CSV table of N, CA, C and O in Angstrom, one decimal:
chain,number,residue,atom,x,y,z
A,1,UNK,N,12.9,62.3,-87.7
A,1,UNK,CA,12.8,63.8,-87.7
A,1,UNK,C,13.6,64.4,-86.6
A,1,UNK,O,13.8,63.9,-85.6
A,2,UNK,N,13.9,65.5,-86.9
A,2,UNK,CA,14.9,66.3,-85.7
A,2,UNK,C,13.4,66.7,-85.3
A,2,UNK,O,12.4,66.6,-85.8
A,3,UNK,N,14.0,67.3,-83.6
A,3,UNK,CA,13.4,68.0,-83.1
A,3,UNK,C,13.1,69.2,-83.5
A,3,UNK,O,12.2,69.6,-82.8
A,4,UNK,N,13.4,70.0,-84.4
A,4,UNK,CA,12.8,71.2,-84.8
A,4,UNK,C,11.6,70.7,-85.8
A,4,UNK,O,10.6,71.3,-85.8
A,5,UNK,N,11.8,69.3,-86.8
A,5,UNK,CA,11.0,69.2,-87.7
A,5,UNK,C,9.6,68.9,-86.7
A,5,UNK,O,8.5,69.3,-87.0
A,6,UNK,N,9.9,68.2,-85.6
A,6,UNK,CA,8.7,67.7,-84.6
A,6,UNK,C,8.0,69.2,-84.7
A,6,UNK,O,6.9,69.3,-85.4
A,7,UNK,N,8.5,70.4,-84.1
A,7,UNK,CA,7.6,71.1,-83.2
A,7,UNK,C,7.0,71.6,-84.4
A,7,UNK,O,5.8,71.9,-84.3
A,8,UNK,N,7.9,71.8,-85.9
A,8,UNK,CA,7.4,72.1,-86.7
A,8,UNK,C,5.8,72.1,-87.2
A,8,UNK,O,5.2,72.9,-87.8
A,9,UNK,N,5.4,70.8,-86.6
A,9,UNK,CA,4.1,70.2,-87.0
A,9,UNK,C,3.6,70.7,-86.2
A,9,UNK,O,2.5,71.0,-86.7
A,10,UNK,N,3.5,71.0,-85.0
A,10,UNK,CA,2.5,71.2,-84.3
A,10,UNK,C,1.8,72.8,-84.1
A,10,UNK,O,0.9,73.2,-83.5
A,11,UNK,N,2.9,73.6,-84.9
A,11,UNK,CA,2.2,75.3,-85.0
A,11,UNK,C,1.4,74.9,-86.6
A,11,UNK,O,1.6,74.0,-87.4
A,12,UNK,N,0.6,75.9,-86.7
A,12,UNK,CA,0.5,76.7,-88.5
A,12,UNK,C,1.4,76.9,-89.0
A,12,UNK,O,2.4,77.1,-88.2
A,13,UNK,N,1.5,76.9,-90.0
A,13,UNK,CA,2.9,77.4,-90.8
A,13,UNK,C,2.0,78.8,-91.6
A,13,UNK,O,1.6,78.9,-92.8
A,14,UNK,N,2.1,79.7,-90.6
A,14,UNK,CA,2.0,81.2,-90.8
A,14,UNK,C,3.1,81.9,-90.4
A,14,UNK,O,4.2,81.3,-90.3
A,15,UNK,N,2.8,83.4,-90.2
A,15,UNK,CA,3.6,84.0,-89.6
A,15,UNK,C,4.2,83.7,-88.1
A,15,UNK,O,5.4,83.6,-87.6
A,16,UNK,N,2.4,83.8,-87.3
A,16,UNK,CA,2.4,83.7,-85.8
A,16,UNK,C,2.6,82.1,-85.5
A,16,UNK,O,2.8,81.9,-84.3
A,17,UNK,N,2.6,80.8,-86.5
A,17,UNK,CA,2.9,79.8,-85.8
A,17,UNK,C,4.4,79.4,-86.0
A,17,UNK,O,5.0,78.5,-85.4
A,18,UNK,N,4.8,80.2,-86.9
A,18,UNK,CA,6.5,80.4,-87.3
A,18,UNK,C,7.1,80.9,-85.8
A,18,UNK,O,8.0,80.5,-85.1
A,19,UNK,N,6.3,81.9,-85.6
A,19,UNK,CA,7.3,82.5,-84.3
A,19,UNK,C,6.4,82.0,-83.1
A,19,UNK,O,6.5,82.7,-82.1
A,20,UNK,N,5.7,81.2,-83.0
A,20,UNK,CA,5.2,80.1,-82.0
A,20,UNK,C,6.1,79.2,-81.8
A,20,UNK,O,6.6,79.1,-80.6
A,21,UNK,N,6.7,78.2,-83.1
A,21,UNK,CA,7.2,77.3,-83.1
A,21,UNK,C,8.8,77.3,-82.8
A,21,UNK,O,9.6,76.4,-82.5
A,22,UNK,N,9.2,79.0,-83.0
A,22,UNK,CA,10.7,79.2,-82.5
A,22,UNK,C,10.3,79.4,-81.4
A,22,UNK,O,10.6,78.4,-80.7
A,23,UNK,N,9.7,80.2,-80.8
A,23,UNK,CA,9.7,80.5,-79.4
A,23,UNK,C,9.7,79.2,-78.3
A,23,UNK,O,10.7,78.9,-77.5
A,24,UNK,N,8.5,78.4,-78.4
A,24,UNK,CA,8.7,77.0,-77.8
A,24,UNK,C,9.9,76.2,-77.9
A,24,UNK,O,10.4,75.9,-76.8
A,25,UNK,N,10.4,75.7,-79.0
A,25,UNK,CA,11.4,75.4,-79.6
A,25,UNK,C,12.7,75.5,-78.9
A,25,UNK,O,13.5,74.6,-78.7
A,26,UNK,N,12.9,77.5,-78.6
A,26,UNK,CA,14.0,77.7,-77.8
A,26,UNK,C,13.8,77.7,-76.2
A,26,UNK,O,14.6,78.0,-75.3
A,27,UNK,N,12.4,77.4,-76.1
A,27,UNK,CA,12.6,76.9,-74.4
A,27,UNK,C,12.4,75.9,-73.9
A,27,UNK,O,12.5,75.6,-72.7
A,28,UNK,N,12.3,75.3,-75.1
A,28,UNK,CA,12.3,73.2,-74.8
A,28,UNK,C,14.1,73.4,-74.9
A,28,UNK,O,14.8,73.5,-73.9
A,29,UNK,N,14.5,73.3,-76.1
A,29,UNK,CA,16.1,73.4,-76.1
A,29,UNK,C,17.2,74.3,-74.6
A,29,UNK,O,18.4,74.4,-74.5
A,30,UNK,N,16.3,74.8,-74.0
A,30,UNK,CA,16.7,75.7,-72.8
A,30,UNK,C,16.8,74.7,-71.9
A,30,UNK,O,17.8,74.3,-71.3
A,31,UNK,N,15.6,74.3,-71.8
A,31,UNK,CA,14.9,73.2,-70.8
A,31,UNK,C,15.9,72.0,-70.7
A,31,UNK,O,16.4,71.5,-69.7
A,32,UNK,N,16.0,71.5,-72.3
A,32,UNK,CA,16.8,70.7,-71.9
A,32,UNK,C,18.4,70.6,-72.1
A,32,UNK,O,18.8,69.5,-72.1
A,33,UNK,N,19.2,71.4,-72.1
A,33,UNK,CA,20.5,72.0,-72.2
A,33,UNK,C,20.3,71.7,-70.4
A,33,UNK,O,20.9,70.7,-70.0
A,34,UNK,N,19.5,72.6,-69.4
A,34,UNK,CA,19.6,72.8,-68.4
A,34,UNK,C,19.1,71.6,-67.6
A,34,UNK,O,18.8,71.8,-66.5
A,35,UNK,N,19.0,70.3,-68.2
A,35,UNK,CA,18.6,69.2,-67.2
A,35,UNK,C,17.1,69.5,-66.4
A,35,UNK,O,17.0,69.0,-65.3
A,36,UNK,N,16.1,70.3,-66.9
A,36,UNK,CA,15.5,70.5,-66.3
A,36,UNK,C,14.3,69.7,-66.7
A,36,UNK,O,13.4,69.6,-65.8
A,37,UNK,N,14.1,69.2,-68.0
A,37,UNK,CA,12.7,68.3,-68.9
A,37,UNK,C,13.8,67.3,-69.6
A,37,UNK,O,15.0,67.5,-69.9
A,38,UNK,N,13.0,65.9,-69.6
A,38,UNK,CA,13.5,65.0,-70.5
A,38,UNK,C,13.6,65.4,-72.0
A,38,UNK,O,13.0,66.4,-72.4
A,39,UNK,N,14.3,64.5,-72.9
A,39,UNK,CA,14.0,64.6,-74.3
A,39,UNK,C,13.0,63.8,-74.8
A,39,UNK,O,13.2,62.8,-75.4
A,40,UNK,N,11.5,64.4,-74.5
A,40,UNK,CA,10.7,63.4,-75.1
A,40,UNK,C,10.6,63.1,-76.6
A,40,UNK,O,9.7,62.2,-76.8
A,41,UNK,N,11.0,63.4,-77.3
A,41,UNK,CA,11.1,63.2,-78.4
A,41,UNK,C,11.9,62.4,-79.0
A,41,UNK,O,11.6,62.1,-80.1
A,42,UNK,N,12.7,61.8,-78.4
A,42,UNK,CA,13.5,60.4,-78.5
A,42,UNK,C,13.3,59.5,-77.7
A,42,UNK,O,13.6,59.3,-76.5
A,43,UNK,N,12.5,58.7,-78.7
A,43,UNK,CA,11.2,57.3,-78.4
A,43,UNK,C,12.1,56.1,-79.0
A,43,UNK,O,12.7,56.1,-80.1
A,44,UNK,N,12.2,55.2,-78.1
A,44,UNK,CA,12.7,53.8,-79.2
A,44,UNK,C,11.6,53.6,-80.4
A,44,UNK,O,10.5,54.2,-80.4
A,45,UNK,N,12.1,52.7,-81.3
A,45,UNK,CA,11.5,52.4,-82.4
A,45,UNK,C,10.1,51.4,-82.1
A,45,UNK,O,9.1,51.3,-82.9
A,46,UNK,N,10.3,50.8,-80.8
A,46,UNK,CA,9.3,50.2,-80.3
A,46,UNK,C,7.9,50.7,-79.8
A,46,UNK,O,6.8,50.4,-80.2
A,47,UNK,N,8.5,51.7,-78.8
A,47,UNK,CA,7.4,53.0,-78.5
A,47,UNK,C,6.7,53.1,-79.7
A,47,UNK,O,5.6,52.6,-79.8
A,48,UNK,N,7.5,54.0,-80.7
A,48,UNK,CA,6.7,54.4,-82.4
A,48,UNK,C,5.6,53.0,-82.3
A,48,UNK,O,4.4,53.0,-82.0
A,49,UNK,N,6.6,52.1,-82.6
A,49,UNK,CA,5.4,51.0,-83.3
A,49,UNK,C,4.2,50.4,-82.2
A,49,UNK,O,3.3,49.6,-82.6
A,50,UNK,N,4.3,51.0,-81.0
A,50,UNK,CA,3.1,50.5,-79.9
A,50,UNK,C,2.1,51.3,-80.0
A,50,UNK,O,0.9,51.0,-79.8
A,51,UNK,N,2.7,53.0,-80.4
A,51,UNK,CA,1.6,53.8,-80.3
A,51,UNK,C,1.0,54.0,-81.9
A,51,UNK,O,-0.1,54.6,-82.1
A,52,UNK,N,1.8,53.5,-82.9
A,52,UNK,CA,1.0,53.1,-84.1
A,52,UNK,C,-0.2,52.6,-84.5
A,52,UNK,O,-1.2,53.0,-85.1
A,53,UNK,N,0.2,51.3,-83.9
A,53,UNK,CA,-0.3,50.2,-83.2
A,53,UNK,C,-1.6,50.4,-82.6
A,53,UNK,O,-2.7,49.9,-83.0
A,54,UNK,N,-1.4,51.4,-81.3
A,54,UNK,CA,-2.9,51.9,-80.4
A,54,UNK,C,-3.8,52.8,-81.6
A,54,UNK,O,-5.0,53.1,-81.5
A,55,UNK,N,-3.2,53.1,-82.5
A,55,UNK,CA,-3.8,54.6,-82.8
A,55,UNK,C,-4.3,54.2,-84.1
A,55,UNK,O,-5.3,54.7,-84.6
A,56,UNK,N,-3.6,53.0,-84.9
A,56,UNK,CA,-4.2,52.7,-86.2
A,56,UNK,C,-5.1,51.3,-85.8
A,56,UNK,O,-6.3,51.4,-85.8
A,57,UNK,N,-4.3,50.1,-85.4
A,57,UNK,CA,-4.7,49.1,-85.4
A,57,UNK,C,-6.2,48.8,-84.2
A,57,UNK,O,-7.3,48.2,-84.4
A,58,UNK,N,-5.6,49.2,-83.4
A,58,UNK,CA,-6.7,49.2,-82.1
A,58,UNK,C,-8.2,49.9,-82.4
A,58,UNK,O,-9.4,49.4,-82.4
A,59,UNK,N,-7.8,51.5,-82.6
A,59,UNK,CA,-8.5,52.3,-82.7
A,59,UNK,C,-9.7,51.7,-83.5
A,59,UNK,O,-10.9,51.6,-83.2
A,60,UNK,N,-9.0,51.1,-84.4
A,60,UNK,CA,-10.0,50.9,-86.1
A,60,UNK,C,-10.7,49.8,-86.0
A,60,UNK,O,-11.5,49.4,-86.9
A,61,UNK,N,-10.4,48.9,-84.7
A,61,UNK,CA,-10.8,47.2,-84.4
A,61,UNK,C,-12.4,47.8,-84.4
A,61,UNK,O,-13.0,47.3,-85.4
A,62,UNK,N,-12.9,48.4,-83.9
A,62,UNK,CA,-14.2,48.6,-83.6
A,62,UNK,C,-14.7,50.0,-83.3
A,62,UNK,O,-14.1,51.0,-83.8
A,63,UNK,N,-15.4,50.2,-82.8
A,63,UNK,CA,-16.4,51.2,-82.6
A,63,UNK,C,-16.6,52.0,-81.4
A,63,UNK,O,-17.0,53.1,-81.2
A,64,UNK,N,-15.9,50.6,-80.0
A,64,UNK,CA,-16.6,50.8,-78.6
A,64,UNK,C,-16.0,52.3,-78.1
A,64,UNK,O,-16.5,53.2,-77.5
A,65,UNK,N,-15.2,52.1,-78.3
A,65,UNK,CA,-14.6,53.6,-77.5
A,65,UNK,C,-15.1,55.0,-77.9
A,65,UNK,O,-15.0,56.1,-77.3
A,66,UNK,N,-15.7,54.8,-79.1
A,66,UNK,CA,-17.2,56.3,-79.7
A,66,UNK,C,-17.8,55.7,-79.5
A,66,UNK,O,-18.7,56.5,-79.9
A,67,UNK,N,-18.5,54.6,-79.1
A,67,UNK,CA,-19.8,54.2,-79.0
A,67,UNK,C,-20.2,54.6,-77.1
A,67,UNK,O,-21.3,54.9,-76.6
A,68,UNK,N,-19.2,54.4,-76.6
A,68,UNK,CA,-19.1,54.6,-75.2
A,68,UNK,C,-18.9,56.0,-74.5
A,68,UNK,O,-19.2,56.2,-73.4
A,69,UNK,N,-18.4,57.1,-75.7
A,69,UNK,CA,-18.7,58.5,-75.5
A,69,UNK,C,-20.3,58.6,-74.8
A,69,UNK,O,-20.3,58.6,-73.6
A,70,UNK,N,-21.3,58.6,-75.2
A,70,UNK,CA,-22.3,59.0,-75.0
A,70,UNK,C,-22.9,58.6,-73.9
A,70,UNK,O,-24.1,58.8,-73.5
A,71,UNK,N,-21.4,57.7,-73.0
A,71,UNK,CA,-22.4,57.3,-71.6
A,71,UNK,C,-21.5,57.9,-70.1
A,71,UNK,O,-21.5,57.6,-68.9
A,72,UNK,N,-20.5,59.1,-71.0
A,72,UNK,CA,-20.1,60.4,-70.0
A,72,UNK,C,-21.1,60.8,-69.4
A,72,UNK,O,-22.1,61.0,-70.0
A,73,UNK,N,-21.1,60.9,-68.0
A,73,UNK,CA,-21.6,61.9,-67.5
A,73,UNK,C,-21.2,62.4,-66.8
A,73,UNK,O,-21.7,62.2,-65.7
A,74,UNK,N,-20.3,63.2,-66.8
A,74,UNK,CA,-19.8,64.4,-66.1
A,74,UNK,C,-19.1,65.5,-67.5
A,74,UNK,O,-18.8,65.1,-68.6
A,75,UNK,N,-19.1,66.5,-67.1
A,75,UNK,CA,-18.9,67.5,-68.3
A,75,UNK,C,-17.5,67.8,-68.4
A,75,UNK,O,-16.5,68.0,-67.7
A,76,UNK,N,-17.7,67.5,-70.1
A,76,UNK,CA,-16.3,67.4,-70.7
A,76,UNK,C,-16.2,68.7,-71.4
A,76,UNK,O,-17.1,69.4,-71.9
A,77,UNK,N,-15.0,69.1,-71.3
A,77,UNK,CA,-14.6,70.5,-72.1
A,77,UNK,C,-13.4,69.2,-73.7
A,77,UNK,O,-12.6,68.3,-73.6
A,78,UNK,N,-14.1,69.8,-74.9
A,78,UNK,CA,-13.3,69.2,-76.0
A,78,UNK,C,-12.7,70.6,-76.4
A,78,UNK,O,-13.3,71.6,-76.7
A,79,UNK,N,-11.5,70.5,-76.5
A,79,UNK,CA,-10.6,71.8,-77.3
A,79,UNK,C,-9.5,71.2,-78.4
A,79,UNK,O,-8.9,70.1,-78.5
A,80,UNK,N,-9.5,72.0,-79.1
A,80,UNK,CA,-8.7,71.7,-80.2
A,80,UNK,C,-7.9,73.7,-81.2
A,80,UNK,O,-8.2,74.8,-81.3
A,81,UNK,N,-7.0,72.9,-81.6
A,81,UNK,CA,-6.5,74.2,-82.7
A,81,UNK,C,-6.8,74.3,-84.2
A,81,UNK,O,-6.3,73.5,-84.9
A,82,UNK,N,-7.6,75.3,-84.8
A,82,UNK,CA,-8.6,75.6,-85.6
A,82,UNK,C,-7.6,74.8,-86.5
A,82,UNK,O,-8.3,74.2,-87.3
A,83,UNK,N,-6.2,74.5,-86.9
A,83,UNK,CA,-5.0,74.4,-88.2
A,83,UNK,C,-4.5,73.2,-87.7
A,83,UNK,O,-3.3,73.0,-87.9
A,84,UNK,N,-5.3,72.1,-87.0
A,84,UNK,CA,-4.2,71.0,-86.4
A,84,UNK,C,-3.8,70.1,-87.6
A,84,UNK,O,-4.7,70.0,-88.4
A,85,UNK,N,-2.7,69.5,-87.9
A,85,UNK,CA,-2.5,69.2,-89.2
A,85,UNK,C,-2.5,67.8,-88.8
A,85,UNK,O,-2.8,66.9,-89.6
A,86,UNK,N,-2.1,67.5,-87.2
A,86,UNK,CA,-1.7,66.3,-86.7
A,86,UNK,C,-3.2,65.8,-86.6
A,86,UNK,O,-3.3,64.9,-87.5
A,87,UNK,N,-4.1,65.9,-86.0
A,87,UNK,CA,-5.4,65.6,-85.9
A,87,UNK,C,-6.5,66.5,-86.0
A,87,UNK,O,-6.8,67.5,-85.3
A,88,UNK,N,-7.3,65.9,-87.2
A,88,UNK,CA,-8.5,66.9,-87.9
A,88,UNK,C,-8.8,67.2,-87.2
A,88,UNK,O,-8.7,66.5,-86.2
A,89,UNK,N,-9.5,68.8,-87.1
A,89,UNK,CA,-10.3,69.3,-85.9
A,89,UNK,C,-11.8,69.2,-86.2
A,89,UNK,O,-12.8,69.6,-85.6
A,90,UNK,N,-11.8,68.4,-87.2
A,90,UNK,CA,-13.2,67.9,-87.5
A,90,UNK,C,-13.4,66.9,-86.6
A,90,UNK,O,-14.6,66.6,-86.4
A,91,UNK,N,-12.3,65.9,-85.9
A,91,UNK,CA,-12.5,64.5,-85.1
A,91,UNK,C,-13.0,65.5,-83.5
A,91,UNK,O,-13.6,64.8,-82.8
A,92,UNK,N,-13.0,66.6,-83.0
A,92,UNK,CA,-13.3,67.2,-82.1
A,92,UNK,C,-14.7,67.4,-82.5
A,92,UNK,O,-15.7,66.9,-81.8
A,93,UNK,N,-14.9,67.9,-83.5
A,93,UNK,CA,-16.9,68.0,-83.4
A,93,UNK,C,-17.7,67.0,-83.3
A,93,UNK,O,-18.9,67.1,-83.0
A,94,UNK,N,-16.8,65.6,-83.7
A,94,UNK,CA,-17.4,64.1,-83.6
A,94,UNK,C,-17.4,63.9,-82.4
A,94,UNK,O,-18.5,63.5,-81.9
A,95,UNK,N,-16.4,64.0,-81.7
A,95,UNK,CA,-15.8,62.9,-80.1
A,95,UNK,C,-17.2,64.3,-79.2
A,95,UNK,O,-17.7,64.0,-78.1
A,96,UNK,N,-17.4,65.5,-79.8
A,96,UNK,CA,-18.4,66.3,-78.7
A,96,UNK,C,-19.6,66.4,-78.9
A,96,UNK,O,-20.4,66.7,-78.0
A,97,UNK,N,-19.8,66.0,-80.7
A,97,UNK,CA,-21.5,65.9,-80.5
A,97,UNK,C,-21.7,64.0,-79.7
A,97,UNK,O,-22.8,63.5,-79.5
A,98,UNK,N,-20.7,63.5,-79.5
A,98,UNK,CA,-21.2,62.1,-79.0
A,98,UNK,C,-21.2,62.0,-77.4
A,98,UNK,O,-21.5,60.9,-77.0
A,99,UNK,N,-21.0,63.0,-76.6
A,99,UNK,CA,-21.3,63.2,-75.4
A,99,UNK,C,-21.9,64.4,-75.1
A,99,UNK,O,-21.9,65.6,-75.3
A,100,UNK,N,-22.7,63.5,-74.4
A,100,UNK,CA,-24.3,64.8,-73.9
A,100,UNK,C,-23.2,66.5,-73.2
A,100,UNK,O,-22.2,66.6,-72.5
A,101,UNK,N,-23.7,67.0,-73.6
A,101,UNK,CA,-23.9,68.6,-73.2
A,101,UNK,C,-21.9,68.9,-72.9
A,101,UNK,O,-21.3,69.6,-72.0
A,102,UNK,N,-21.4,68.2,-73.9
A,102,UNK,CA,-19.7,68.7,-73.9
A,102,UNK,C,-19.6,70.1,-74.8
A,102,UNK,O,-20.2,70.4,-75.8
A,103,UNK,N,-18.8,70.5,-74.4
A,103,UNK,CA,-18.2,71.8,-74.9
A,103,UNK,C,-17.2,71.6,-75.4
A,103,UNK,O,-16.3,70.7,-75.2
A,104,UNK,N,-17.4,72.7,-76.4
A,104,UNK,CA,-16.2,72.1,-77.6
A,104,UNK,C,-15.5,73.6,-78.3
A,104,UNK,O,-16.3,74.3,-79.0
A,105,UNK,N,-14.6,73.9,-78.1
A,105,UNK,CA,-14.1,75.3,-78.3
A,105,UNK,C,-13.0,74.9,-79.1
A,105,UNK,O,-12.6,73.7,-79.4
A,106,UNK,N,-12.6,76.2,-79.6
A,106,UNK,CA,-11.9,75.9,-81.2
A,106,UNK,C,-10.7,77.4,-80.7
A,106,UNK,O,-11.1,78.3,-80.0
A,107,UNK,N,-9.2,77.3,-81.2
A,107,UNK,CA,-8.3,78.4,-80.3
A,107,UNK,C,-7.8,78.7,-82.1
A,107,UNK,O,-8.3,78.1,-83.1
A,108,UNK,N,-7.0,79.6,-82.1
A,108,UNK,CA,-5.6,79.5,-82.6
A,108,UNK,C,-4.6,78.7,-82.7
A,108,UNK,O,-3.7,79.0,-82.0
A,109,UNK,N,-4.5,77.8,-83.5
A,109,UNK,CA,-3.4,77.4,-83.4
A,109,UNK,C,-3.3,76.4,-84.3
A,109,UNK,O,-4.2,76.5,-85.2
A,110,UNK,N,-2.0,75.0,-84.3
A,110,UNK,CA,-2.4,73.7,-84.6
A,110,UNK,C,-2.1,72.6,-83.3
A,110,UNK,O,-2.8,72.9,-82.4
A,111,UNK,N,-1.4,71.7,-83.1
A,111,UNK,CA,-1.7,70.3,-82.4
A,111,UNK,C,-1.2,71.0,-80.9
A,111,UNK,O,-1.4,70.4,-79.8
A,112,UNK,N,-0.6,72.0,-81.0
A,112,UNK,CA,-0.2,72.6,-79.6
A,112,UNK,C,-0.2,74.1,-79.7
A,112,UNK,O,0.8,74.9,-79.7
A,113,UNK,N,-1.9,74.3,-79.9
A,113,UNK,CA,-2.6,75.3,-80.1
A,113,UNK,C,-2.9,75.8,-78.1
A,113,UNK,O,-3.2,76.9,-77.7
A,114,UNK,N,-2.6,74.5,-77.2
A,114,UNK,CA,-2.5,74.9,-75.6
A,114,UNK,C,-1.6,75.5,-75.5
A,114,UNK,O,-1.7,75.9,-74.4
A,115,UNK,N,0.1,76.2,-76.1
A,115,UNK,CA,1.2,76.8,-75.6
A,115,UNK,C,0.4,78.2,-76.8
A,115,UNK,O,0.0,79.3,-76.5
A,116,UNK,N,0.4,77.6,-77.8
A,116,UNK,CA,0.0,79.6,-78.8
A,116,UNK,C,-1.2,80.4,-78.0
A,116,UNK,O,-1.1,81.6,-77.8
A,117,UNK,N,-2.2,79.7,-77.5
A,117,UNK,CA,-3.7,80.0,-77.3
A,117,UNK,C,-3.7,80.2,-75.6
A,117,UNK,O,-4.6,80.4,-74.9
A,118,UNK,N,-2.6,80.0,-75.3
A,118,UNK,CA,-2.9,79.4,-74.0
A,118,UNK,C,-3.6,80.2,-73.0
A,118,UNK,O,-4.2,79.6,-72.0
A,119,UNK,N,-3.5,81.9,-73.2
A,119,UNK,CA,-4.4,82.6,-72.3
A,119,UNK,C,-6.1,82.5,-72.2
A,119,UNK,O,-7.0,82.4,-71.4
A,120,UNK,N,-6.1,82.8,-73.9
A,120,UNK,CA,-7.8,82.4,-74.0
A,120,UNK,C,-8.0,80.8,-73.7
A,120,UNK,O,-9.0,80.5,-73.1
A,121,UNK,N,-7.1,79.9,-73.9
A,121,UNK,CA,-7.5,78.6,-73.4
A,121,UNK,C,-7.8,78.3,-72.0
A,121,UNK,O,-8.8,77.7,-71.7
A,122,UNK,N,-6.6,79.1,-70.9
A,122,UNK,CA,-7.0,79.5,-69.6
A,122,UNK,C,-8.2,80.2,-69.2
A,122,UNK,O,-8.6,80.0,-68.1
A,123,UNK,N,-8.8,80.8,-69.9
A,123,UNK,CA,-10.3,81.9,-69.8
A,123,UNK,C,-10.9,80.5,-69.9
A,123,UNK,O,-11.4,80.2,-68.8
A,124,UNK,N,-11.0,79.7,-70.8
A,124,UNK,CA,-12.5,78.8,-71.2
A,124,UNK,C,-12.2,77.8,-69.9
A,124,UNK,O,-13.2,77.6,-69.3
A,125,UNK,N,-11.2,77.1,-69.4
A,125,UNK,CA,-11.0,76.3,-68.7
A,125,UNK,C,-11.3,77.1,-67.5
A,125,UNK,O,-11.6,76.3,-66.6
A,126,UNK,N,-11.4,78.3,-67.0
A,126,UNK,CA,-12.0,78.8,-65.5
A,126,UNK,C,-13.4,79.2,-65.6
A,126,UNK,O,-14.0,79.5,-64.5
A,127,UNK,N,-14.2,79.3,-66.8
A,127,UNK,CA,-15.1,79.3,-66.9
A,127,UNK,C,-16.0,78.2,-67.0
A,127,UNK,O,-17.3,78.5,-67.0
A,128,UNK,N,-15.6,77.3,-67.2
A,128,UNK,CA,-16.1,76.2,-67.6
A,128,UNK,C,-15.9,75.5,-66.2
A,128,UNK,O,-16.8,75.3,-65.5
A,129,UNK,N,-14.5,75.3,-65.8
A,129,UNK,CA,-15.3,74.5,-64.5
A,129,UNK,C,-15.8,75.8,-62.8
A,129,UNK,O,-15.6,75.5,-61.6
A,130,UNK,N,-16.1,76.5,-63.2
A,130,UNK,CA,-17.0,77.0,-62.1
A,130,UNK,C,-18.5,77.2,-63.0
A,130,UNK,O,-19.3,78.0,-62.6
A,131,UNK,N,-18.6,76.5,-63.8
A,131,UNK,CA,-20.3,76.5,-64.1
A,131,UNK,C,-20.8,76.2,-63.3
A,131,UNK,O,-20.2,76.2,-62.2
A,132,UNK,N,-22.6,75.6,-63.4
A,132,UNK,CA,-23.1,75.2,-62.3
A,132,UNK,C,-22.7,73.4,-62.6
A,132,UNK,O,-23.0,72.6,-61.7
């Protein structure tokens, strides 16, 4: 996939994640014209198949790593983008009802709903950690 089809995935394909996805888009492409950010988006083929690998094969071996949610204790903020296409935002209501007293907030957006959302995202993250 080119780099544009990448970032593609990670807005809505609305209006506002259309012009989400250019806007980012032309300051990653800024970023890296100017030597200033790597190209992460060019992974060897190996990478792909390691993190396949973690994400299909590993994950699916068992259970422990949700079974082990529930023995956080310290407080977790779970966030996600209401349109993630990349990962259900249904797997956020799972991974937060399985740890005691996590928060779980829901933004605009899809998988990089932190660059669309990011001010109300900033609000929940300064409120959250000066709780008690």
């Amino acid at each position: 996939m080119s780099p544009m089809e990448n970032f593609e995935l990670l807005f809505p394909i609305t209006p506002e994640g259309k012009a989400a996805t250019k806007a980012v888009y032309t300051r990653w492409a800024a970023a890296k014209a100017a030597g200033t950010i790597p190209d992460d988006f060019v992974v060897s083929k190996e990478t792909k198949a390691r993190q396949v690998r973690a994400r299909i094969t590993l994950w699916d071996a068992d259970n422990q790593n949700y079974q082990d949610l529930k023995n956080i204790k310290i407080p977790v903020l779970v966030a996600d983008g209401r349109e993630d296409i990349i990962d259900n935002p249904q797997n956020s209501v799972i991974i937060a009802k399985q740890i005691p007293f996590a928060w779980l907030a829901f933004y605009e957006g899809g998988h990089a709903f932190l660059f669309q959302s990011y001010k109300k995202l900033s609000e929940t993250v300064n409120v959250f950690l000066q709780k008690d």
